[in-house]
Each structure stands twice: as C-alpha cells, then as structure tokens.
Amino acid sequence: MKIIYPGSFDPITYGHLDIIERISKKFNKVYVAILNNKNKNSLFTIEERKKIILDSCKHLNNVEVVSFSGLLADFAKELDCNLIARGLREVSDYEKEVQMALMNKELYSDLETLFLVSNYKYSFLSSSLVKEIISFGGDIDKFVSPMAVQMMKEKYSE
Ligand code: ADP
C-alpha cells in the first residue's frame, strides 16, 4: 500500500523525518510530496527542498520525493494513491488538520487521512520556528540535518 506525506518542508525537520521513518516501516511506498504554494513566502526553492529531503531520507529505500501544485486531492488521484499521512503536534494542529481532511474527502471520497501523533521530542518543532531561530543566530543542529543547517546559513548570509 502507498501513502502520501504532503507538506511545505521548508526545510524538512527531524519532526518530519520521524513521521517519514515511521510510515516507511508500515507502507510499501511513501511519496513525500512538496507543496509548491506560490502564496507562501518560502526560504528554499522546490529543488533545494527536494535535495535536503533526499539527503535526509537516503537510508530509506521506499521513499520517493515529488512536488505538486494545486489540489492535493487531484495529485493523489494522479499518483493513484488514496491515503494521506499528516503529523499532529499540539491541539492547535487539530482544527486545521481535521478541516483539511474533511475537505479532501469531500473532493475525493475515497481519500483517507491518517494522523500520526508527533514524537514528543519534536512536538514543539516547526520549520518556521527553526527559520526564526537561525535568523537570530541561534543553534538549530538539534532540529534539522547538517545539510539543511549549511544551506540555511548560506541563505541568511545572502
Ligand atoms: P504545512 O505547511 O502543510 O503545515 P509542514 O511541512 O509544516 O506543512 O508540515 C507537513 C506535515 O508535517 C504536517 O502534517 C505537520 O503537522 C507535520 N509536522 C510538522 N512538524 C512536525 C513535527 N515536529 N513533528 C511531527 N509532525 C510534524
């Protein structure tokens, strides 16, 4: 069975990676799907985000990194995959995530969303917080891969 793990991954954090490692053990194939959202101000291009994800997932042989724009429901149909994985951190994730899961089901009735409770070690972690910390010169080694740290440092020194 196949599963899609969609997100912005700007950049991928150890919290995302924890979810990917967990689903890669349970499913034959995991599509990590980078959302190409033109409205979001992103730090990295899709290609840069893909490079970091591939580097972080090189020990997982059933993970494929793809990108999409438009509706996730349409992209899921394209991939012939009817299961989405999402991570739940705090209660605050819940409302937005349930709304999205219901809407996706409305758009594609066979599409199910599987929620994984975040590892408690990473339940406070988000890509945006990591960007904020590094922009003020803080240490982010515990949260993202060495490649992501390096590429973020380059971005913020530009
Ligand atoms: P989005 O912009 O769609 O929220 P993200 O890349 O931030 O995309 O997140 C993608 C998915 O990963 C979401 O389901 C989000 O809840 C989950 N996620 C983000 N950070 C963590 C974390 N630290 N631990 C577990 N899941 C996480």
PDB file of C-alpha atoms and ligand atoms in Angstrom:
ATOM      1  CA  MET A   1       0.000   0.000   0.000  1.00  0.00           C
ATOM      2  CA  LYS A   2       1.143   3.534  -0.835  1.00  0.00           C
ATOM      3  CA  ILE A   3       0.870   6.726   1.219  1.00  0.00           C
ATOM      4  CA  ILE A   4       1.465  10.408   0.504  1.00  0.00           C
ATOM      5  CA  TYR A   5       3.061  12.667   3.096  1.00  0.00           C
ATOM      6  CA  PRO A   6       2.426  16.228   1.900  1.00  0.00           C
ATOM      7  CA  GLY A   7       3.851  19.451   3.280  1.00  0.00           C
ATOM      8  CA  SER A   8       5.892  22.533   2.640  1.00  0.00           C
ATOM      9  CA  PHE A   9       9.118  21.060   4.056  1.00  0.00           C
ATOM     10  CA  ASP A  10      10.795  24.474   4.039  1.00  0.00           C
ATOM     11  CA  PRO A  11      13.056  22.855   5.199  1.00  0.00           C
ATOM     12  CA  ILE A  12      12.380  19.292   6.370  1.00  0.00           C
ATOM     13  CA  THR A  13      12.966  18.965  10.146  1.00  0.00           C
ATOM     14  CA  TYR A  14      13.700  15.962  12.353  1.00  0.00           C
ATOM     15  CA  GLY A  15       9.977  16.061  13.270  1.00  0.00           C
ATOM     16  CA  HIS A  16       9.010  15.449   9.636  1.00  0.00           C
ATOM     17  CA  LEU A  17      11.726  12.820   9.302  1.00  0.00           C
ATOM     18  CA  ASP A  18      10.391  10.967  12.344  1.00  0.00           C
ATOM     19  CA  ILE A  19       6.972  10.701  10.643  1.00  0.00           C
ATOM     20  CA  ILE A  20       8.554   9.573   7.350  1.00  0.00           C
ATOM     21  CA  GLU A  21      10.616   6.872   9.076  1.00  0.00           C
ATOM     22  CA  ARG A  22       7.535   5.598  10.917  1.00  0.00           C
ATOM     23  CA  ILE A  23       5.322   5.391   7.824  1.00  0.00           C
ATOM     24  CA  SER A  24       8.094   3.931   5.674  1.00  0.00           C
ATOM     25  CA  LYS A  25       8.096   0.899   8.012  1.00  0.00           C
ATOM     26  CA  LYS A  26       4.346   0.353   7.588  1.00  0.00           C
ATOM     27  CA  PHE A  27       3.815   1.059   3.897  1.00  0.00           C
ATOM     28  CA  ASN A  28       5.413  -0.272   0.719  1.00  0.00           C
ATOM     29  CA  LYS A  29       5.818   3.154  -0.768  1.00  0.00           C
ATOM     30  CA  VAL A  30       5.955   6.682   0.664  1.00  0.00           C
ATOM     31  CA  TYR A  31       5.587   9.747  -1.518  1.00  0.00           C
ATOM     32  CA  VAL A  32       6.967  12.802   0.240  1.00  0.00           C
ATOM     33  CA  ALA A  33       5.070  15.493  -1.674  1.00  0.00           C
ATOM     34  CA  ILE A  34       6.366  19.056  -1.581  1.00  0.00           C
ATOM     35  CA  LEU A  35       3.603  21.580  -1.991  1.00  0.00           C
ATOM     36  CA  ASN A  36       4.519  24.258  -4.491  1.00  0.00           C
ATOM     37  CA  ASN A  37       2.458  27.019  -2.946  1.00  0.00           C
ATOM     38  CA  LYS A  38       3.019  30.321  -4.710  1.00  0.00           C
ATOM     39  CA  ASN A  39       1.239  32.266  -1.953  1.00  0.00           C
ATOM     40  CA  LYS A  40       3.629  31.101   0.743  1.00  0.00           C
ATOM     41  CA  ASN A  41       6.866  33.000   1.218  1.00  0.00           C
ATOM     42  CA  SER A  42       9.352  30.181   1.194  1.00  0.00           C
ATOM     43  CA  LEU A  43      13.030  30.224   2.024  1.00  0.00           C
ATOM     44  CA  PHE A  44      14.016  27.380  -0.302  1.00  0.00           C
ATOM     45  CA  THR A  45      13.071  26.557  -3.885  1.00  0.00           C
ATOM     46  CA  ILE A  46      11.366  23.239  -4.592  1.00  0.00           C
ATOM     47  CA  GLU A  47      14.658  21.843  -5.944  1.00  0.00           C
ATOM     48  CA  GLU A  48      16.566  22.891  -2.809  1.00  0.00           C
ATOM     49  CA  ARG A  49      13.891  21.395  -0.543  1.00  0.00           C
ATOM     50  CA  LYS A  50      13.976  18.188  -2.589  1.00  0.00           C
ATOM     51  CA  LYS A  51      17.768  17.969  -2.276  1.00  0.00           C
ATOM     52  CA  ILE A  52      17.587  18.256   1.533  1.00  0.00           C
ATOM     53  CA  ILE A  53      14.763  15.684   1.803  1.00  0.00           C
ATOM     54  CA  LEU A  54      16.620  13.202  -0.438  1.00  0.00           C
ATOM     55  CA  ASP A  55      19.737  13.592   1.685  1.00  0.00           C
ATOM     56  CA  SER A  56      17.750  13.081   4.916  1.00  0.00           C
ATOM     57  CA  CYS A  57      15.943  10.021   3.524  1.00  0.00           C
ATOM     58  CA  LYS A  58      18.844   8.271   1.833  1.00  0.00           C
ATOM     59  CA  HIS A  59      18.636   5.385   4.326  1.00  0.00           C
ATOM     60  CA  LEU A  60      15.009   4.717   3.338  1.00  0.00           C
ATOM     61  CA  ASN A  61      14.649   2.852   0.056  1.00  0.00           C
ATOM     62  CA  ASN A  62      10.863   3.096  -0.346  1.00  0.00           C
ATOM     63  CA  VAL A  63      10.662   6.902  -0.204  1.00  0.00           C
ATOM     64  CA  GLU A  64      10.161   8.980  -3.326  1.00  0.00           C
ATOM     65  CA  VAL A  65      10.220  12.794  -3.297  1.00  0.00           C
ATOM     66  CA  VAL A  66       7.748  14.525  -5.598  1.00  0.00           C
ATOM     67  CA  SER A  67       6.261  18.002  -5.849  1.00  0.00           C
ATOM     68  CA  PHE A  68       2.831  19.279  -6.753  1.00  0.00           C
ATOM     69  CA  SER A  69       0.859  22.467  -7.132  1.00  0.00           C
ATOM     70  CA  GLY A  70      -2.906  22.741  -6.982  1.00  0.00           C
ATOM     71  CA  LEU A  71      -5.152  20.394  -5.067  1.00  0.00           C
ATOM     72  CA  LEU A  72      -3.733  17.506  -3.091  1.00  0.00           C
ATOM     73  CA  ALA A  73      -6.886  15.505  -3.923  1.00  0.00           C
ATOM     74  CA  ASP A  74      -6.108  15.801  -7.657  1.00  0.00           C
ATOM     75  CA  PHE A  75      -2.466  14.941  -7.135  1.00  0.00           C
ATOM     76  CA  ALA A  76      -3.421  11.875  -5.077  1.00  0.00           C
ATOM     77  CA  LYS A  77      -5.616  10.670  -7.952  1.00  0.00           C
ATOM     78  CA  GLU A  78      -2.715  11.229 -10.359  1.00  0.00           C
ATOM     79  CA  LEU A  79      -0.493   9.038  -8.188  1.00  0.00           C
ATOM     80  CA  ASP A  80      -3.296   6.502  -7.834  1.00  0.00           C
ATOM     81  CA  CYS A  81      -2.927   6.770  -4.055  1.00  0.00           C
ATOM     82  CA  ASN A  82      -5.847   7.243  -1.663  1.00  0.00           C
ATOM     83  CA  LEU A  83      -4.070   7.685   1.657  1.00  0.00           C
ATOM     84  CA  ILE A  84      -2.517  10.810   3.164  1.00  0.00           C
ATOM     85  CA  ALA A  85      -0.290  10.957   6.257  1.00  0.00           C
ATOM     86  CA  ARG A  86      -0.226  14.024   8.499  1.00  0.00           C
ATOM     87  CA  GLY A  87       1.543  14.644  11.771  1.00  0.00           C
ATOM     88  CA  LEU A  88      -0.264  16.049  14.797  1.00  0.00           C
ATOM     89  CA  ARG A  89       1.790  18.070  17.228  1.00  0.00           C
ATOM     90  CA  GLU A  90      -0.267  20.187  19.590  1.00  0.00           C
ATOM     91  CA  VAL A  91      -4.013  20.629  19.969  1.00  0.00           C
ATOM     92  CA  SER A  92      -3.628  23.677  17.745  1.00  0.00           C
ATOM     93  CA  ASP A  93      -2.834  21.438  14.730  1.00  0.00           C
ATOM     94  CA  TYR A  94      -6.075  19.524  15.215  1.00  0.00           C
ATOM     95  CA  GLU A  95      -8.646  22.033  13.990  1.00  0.00           C
ATOM     96  CA  LYS A  96      -6.836  22.920  10.779  1.00  0.00           C
ATOM     97  CA  GLU A  97      -5.964  19.288  10.062  1.00  0.00           C
ATOM     98  CA  VAL A  98      -9.483  17.940  10.551  1.00  0.00           C
ATOM     99  CA  GLN A  99     -10.889  20.669   8.319  1.00  0.00           C
ATOM    100  CA  MET A 100      -8.388  19.762   5.613  1.00  0.00           C
ATOM    101  CA  ALA A 101      -9.028  16.013   5.939  1.00  0.00           C
ATOM    102  CA  LEU A 102     -12.792  16.545   5.620  1.00  0.00           C
ATOM    103  CA  MET A 103     -12.371  18.819   2.616  1.00  0.00           C
ATOM    104  CA  ASN A 104     -10.038  16.358   0.896  1.00  0.00           C
ATOM    105  CA  LYS A 105     -12.584  13.594   1.456  1.00  0.00           C
ATOM    106  CA  GLU A 106     -15.298  15.820   0.021  1.00  0.00           C
ATOM    107  CA  LEU A 107     -13.183  16.362  -3.099  1.00  0.00           C
ATOM    108  CA  TYR A 108     -12.164  12.698  -3.440  1.00  0.00           C
ATOM    109  CA  SER A 109     -14.444  10.429  -1.443  1.00  0.00           C
ATOM    110  CA  ASP A 110     -12.027   7.508  -1.299  1.00  0.00           C
ATOM    111  CA  LEU A 111      -9.209   9.649   0.108  1.00  0.00           C
ATOM    112  CA  GLU A 112      -8.426   8.940   3.761  1.00  0.00           C
ATOM    113  CA  THR A 113      -6.134  10.884   6.089  1.00  0.00           C
ATOM    114  CA  LEU A 114      -4.022   9.028   8.616  1.00  0.00           C
ATOM    115  CA  PHE A 115      -2.837  11.095  11.598  1.00  0.00           C
ATOM    116  CA  LEU A 116       0.323  10.212  13.461  1.00  0.00           C
ATOM    117  CA  VAL A 117       0.941  11.776  16.829  1.00  0.00           C
ATOM    118  CA  SER A 118       4.236  13.603  16.746  1.00  0.00           C
ATOM    119  CA  ASN A 119       7.152  12.220  18.699  1.00  0.00           C
ATOM    120  CA  TYR A 120       7.109  14.186  21.996  1.00  0.00           C
ATOM    121  CA  LYS A 121      10.742  15.163  21.371  1.00  0.00           C
ATOM    122  CA  TYR A 122       9.645  17.133  18.314  1.00  0.00           C
ATOM    123  CA  SER A 123       6.151  18.253  19.240  1.00  0.00           C
ATOM    124  CA  PHE A 124       7.303  21.874  19.650  1.00  0.00           C
ATOM    125  CA  LEU A 125       9.259  21.873  16.398  1.00  0.00           C
ATOM    126  CA  SER A 126       8.254  23.592  13.162  1.00  0.00           C
ATOM    127  CA  SER A 127      10.104  24.754  10.051  1.00  0.00           C
ATOM    128  CA  SER A 128       9.056  28.347  10.694  1.00  0.00           C
ATOM    129  CA  LEU A 129      10.430  28.310  14.247  1.00  0.00           C
ATOM    130  CA  VAL A 130      13.741  26.883  13.000  1.00  0.00           C
ATOM    131  CA  LYS A 131      13.959  29.702  10.435  1.00  0.00           C
ATOM    132  CA  GLU A 132      13.281  32.266  13.128  1.00  0.00           C
ATOM    133  CA  ILE A 133      15.946  30.834  15.449  1.00  0.00           C
ATOM    134  CA  ILE A 134      18.672  30.748  12.796  1.00  0.00           C
ATOM    135  CA  SER A 135      17.784  34.237  11.582  1.00  0.00           C
ATOM    136  CA  PHE A 136      18.699  35.460  15.077  1.00  0.00           C
ATOM    137  CA  GLY A 137      21.905  33.420  15.098  1.00  0.00           C
ATOM    138  CA  GLY A 138      20.604  30.569  17.292  1.00  0.00           C
ATOM    139  CA  ASP A 139      21.735  26.951  17.155  1.00  0.00           C
ATOM    140  CA  ILE A 140      19.491  24.644  15.110  1.00  0.00           C
ATOM    141  CA  ASP A 141      21.676  21.499  14.895  1.00  0.00           C
ATOM    142  CA  LYS A 142      19.224  19.511  17.024  1.00  0.00           C
ATOM    143  CA  PHE A 143      16.293  20.227  14.722  1.00  0.00           C
ATOM    144  CA  VAL A 144      17.445  19.854  11.109  1.00  0.00           C
ATOM    145  CA  SER A 145      20.099  17.896   9.184  1.00  0.00           C
ATOM    146  CA  PRO A 146      23.665  19.189   8.693  1.00  0.00           C
ATOM    147  CA  MET A 147      22.884  19.852   5.015  1.00  0.00           C
ATOM    148  CA  ALA A 148      19.841  21.945   5.971  1.00  0.00           C
ATOM    149  CA  VAL A 149      21.888  23.884   8.553  1.00  0.00           C
ATOM    150  CA  GLN A 150      24.551  24.638   5.958  1.00  0.00           C
ATOM    151  CA  MET A 151      22.057  25.703   3.287  1.00  0.00           C
ATOM    152  CA  MET A 152      20.114  27.855   5.753  1.00  0.00           C
ATOM    153  CA  LYS A 153      23.287  29.597   6.885  1.00  0.00           C
ATOM    154  CA  GLU A 154      24.074  30.384   3.244  1.00  0.00           C
ATOM    155  CA  LYS A 155      20.560  31.786   2.698  1.00  0.00           C
ATOM    156  CA  TYR A 156      20.704  34.013   5.748  1.00  0.00           C
ATOM    157  CA  SER A 157      24.152  35.335   4.922  1.00  0.00           C
ATOM    158  CA  GLU A 158      22.979  36.430   1.443  1.00  0.00           C
TER     159      GLU A 158
HETATM  160  P1  ADP B   1       2.279  22.601   6.146  1.00  0.00           P
HETATM  161  O1  ADP B   1       2.820  23.892   5.646  1.00  0.00           O
HETATM  162  O2  ADP B   1       1.301  21.934   5.254  1.00  0.00           O
HETATM  163  O3  ADP B   1       1.852  22.634   7.605  1.00  0.00           O
HETATM  164  P2  ADP B   1       4.663  21.326   7.012  1.00  0.00           P
HETATM  165  O4  ADP B   1       5.812  20.976   6.152  1.00  0.00           O
HETATM  166  O5  ADP B   1       4.877  22.352   8.057  1.00  0.00           O
HETATM  167  O6  ADP B   1       3.488  21.643   6.044  1.00  0.00           O
HETATM  168  O7  ADP B   1       4.135  20.032   7.704  1.00  0.00           O
HETATM  169  C1  ADP B   1       3.798  18.884   6.993  1.00  0.00           C
HETATM  170  C2  ADP B   1       3.234  17.870   7.950  1.00  0.00           C
HETATM  171  O8  ADP B   1       4.198  17.536   8.920  1.00  0.00           O
HETATM  172  C3  ADP B   1       2.025  18.336   8.726  1.00  0.00           C
HETATM  173  O9  ADP B   1       1.161  17.233   8.893  1.00  0.00           O
HETATM  174  C4  ADP B   1       2.582  18.774  10.035  1.00  0.00           C
HETATM  175  O10 ADP B   1       1.619  18.691  11.079  1.00  0.00           O
HETATM  176  C5  ADP B   1       3.662  17.751  10.206  1.00  0.00           C
HETATM  177  N1  ADP B   1       4.737  18.200  11.084  1.00  0.00           N
HETATM  178  C6  ADP B   1       5.388  19.377  11.044  1.00  0.00           C
HETATM  179  N2  ADP B   1       6.311  19.456  12.019  1.00  0.00           N
HETATM  180  C7  ADP B   1       6.221  18.286  12.691  1.00  0.00           C
HETATM  181  C8  ADP B   1       6.884  17.757  13.840  1.00  0.00           C
HETATM  182  N3  ADP B   1       7.800  18.466  14.504  1.00  0.00           N
HETATM  183  N4  ADP B   1       6.544  16.517  14.255  1.00  0.00           N
HETATM  184  C9  ADP B   1       5.582  15.826  13.593  1.00  0.00           C
HETATM  185  N5  ADP B   1       4.911  16.273  12.538  1.00  0.00           N
HETATM  186  C10 ADP B   1       5.221  17.477  12.089  1.00  0.00           C
END
